[in-house]
PDB file of C-alpha atoms in Angstrom:
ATOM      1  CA  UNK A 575     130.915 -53.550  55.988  1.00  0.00           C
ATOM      2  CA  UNK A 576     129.022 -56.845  55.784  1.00  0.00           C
ATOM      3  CA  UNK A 577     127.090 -57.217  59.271  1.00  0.00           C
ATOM      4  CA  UNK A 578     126.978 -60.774  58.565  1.00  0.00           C
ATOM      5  CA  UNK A 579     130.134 -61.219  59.440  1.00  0.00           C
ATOM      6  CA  UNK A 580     130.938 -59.021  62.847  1.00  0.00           C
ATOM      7  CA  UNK A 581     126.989 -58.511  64.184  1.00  0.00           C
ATOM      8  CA  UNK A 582     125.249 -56.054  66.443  1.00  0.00           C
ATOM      9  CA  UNK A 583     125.088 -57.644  69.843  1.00  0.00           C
ATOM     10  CA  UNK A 584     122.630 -57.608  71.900  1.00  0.00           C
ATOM     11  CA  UNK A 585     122.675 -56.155  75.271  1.00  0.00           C
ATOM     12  CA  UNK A 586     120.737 -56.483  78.525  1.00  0.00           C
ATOM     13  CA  UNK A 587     120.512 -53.747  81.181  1.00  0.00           C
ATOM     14  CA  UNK A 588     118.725 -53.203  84.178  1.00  0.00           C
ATOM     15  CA  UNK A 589     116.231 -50.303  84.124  1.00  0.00           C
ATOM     16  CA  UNK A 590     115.266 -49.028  87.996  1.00  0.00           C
ATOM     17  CA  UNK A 591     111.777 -48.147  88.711  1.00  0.00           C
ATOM     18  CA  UNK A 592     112.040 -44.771  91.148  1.00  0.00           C
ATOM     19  CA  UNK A 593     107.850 -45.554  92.104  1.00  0.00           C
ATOM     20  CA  UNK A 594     108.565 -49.380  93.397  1.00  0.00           C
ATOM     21  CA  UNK A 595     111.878 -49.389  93.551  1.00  0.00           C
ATOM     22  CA  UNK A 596     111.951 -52.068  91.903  1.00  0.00           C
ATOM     23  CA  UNK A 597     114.442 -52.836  88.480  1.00  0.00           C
ATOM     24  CA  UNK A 598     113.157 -54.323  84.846  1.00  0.00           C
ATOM     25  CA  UNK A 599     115.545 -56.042  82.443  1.00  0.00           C
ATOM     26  CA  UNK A 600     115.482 -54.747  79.294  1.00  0.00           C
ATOM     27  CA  UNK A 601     117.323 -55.956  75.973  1.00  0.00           C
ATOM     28  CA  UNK A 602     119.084 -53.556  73.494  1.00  0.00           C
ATOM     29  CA  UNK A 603     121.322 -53.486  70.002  1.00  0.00           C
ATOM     30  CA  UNK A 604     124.551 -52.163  70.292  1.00  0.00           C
ATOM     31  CA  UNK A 605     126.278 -51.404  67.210  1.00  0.00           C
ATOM     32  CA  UNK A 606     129.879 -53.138  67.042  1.00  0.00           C
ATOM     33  CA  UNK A 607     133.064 -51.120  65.817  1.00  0.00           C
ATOM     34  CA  UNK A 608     133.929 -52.414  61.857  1.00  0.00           C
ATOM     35  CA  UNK A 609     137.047 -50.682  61.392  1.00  0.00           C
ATOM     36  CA  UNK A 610     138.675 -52.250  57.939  1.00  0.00           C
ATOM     37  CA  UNK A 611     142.083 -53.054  58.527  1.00  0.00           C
ATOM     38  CA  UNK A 612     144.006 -54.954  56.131  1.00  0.00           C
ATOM     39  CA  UNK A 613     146.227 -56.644  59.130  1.00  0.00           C
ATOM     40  CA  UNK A 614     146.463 -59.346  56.282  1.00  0.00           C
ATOM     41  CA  UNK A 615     148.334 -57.180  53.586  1.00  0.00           C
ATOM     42  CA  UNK A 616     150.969 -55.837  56.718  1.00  0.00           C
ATOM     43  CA  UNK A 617     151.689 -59.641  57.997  1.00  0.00           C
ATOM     44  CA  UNK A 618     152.413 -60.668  54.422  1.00  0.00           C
ATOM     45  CA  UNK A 619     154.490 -57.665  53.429  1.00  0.00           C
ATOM     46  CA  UNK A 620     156.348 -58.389  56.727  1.00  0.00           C
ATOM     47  CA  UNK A 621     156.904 -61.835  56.331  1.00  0.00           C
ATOM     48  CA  UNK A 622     158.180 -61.329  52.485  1.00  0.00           C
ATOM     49  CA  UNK A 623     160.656 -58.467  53.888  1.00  0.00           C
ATOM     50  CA  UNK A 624     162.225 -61.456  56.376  1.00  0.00           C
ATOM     51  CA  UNK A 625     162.074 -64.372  53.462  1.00  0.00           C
ATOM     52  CA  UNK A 626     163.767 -62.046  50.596  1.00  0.00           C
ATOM     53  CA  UNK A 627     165.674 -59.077  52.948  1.00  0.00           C
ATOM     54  CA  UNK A 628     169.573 -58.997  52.657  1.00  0.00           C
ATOM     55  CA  UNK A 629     171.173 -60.494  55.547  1.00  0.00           C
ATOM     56  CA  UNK A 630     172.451 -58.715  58.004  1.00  0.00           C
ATOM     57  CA  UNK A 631     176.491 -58.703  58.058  1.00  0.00           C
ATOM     58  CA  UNK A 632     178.577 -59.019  61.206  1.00  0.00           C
ATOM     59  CA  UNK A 633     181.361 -56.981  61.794  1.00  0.00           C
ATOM     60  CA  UNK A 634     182.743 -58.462  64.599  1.00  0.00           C
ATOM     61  CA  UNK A 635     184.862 -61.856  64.332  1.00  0.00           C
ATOM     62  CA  UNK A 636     185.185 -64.381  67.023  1.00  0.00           C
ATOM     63  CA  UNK A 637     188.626 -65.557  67.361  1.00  0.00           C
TER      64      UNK A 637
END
């Protein structure tokens, strides 16, 4: 996965000191979820399915 795109992000916590008692802030990475789902591909396949589907026939007439 490109990390360009969807980056680690950085993260700030508080770390507690038990001798002071006192707390430090501290940065970390966290790594992000890159899952590769082609939600793309499903939308247009959808949307084709709707443009060139037979239409639905009614079997009930108004009078």
């Amino acid at each position: 996965m490109d990390r360009t795109k969807r980056r680690d992000r950085n993260v700030l916590y508080e770390e507690a000191d038990e001798d002071d008692a006192t707390t430090k802030v501290q940065s970390r990475t966290e790594s992000v979820a890159r899952i590769p789902v082609p939600f793309q591909k499903n939308i247009v396949s959808k949307a084709v399915s709707f443009l060139f589907g037979t239409p639905v026939k009614s079997l009930h007439r108004c009078p």
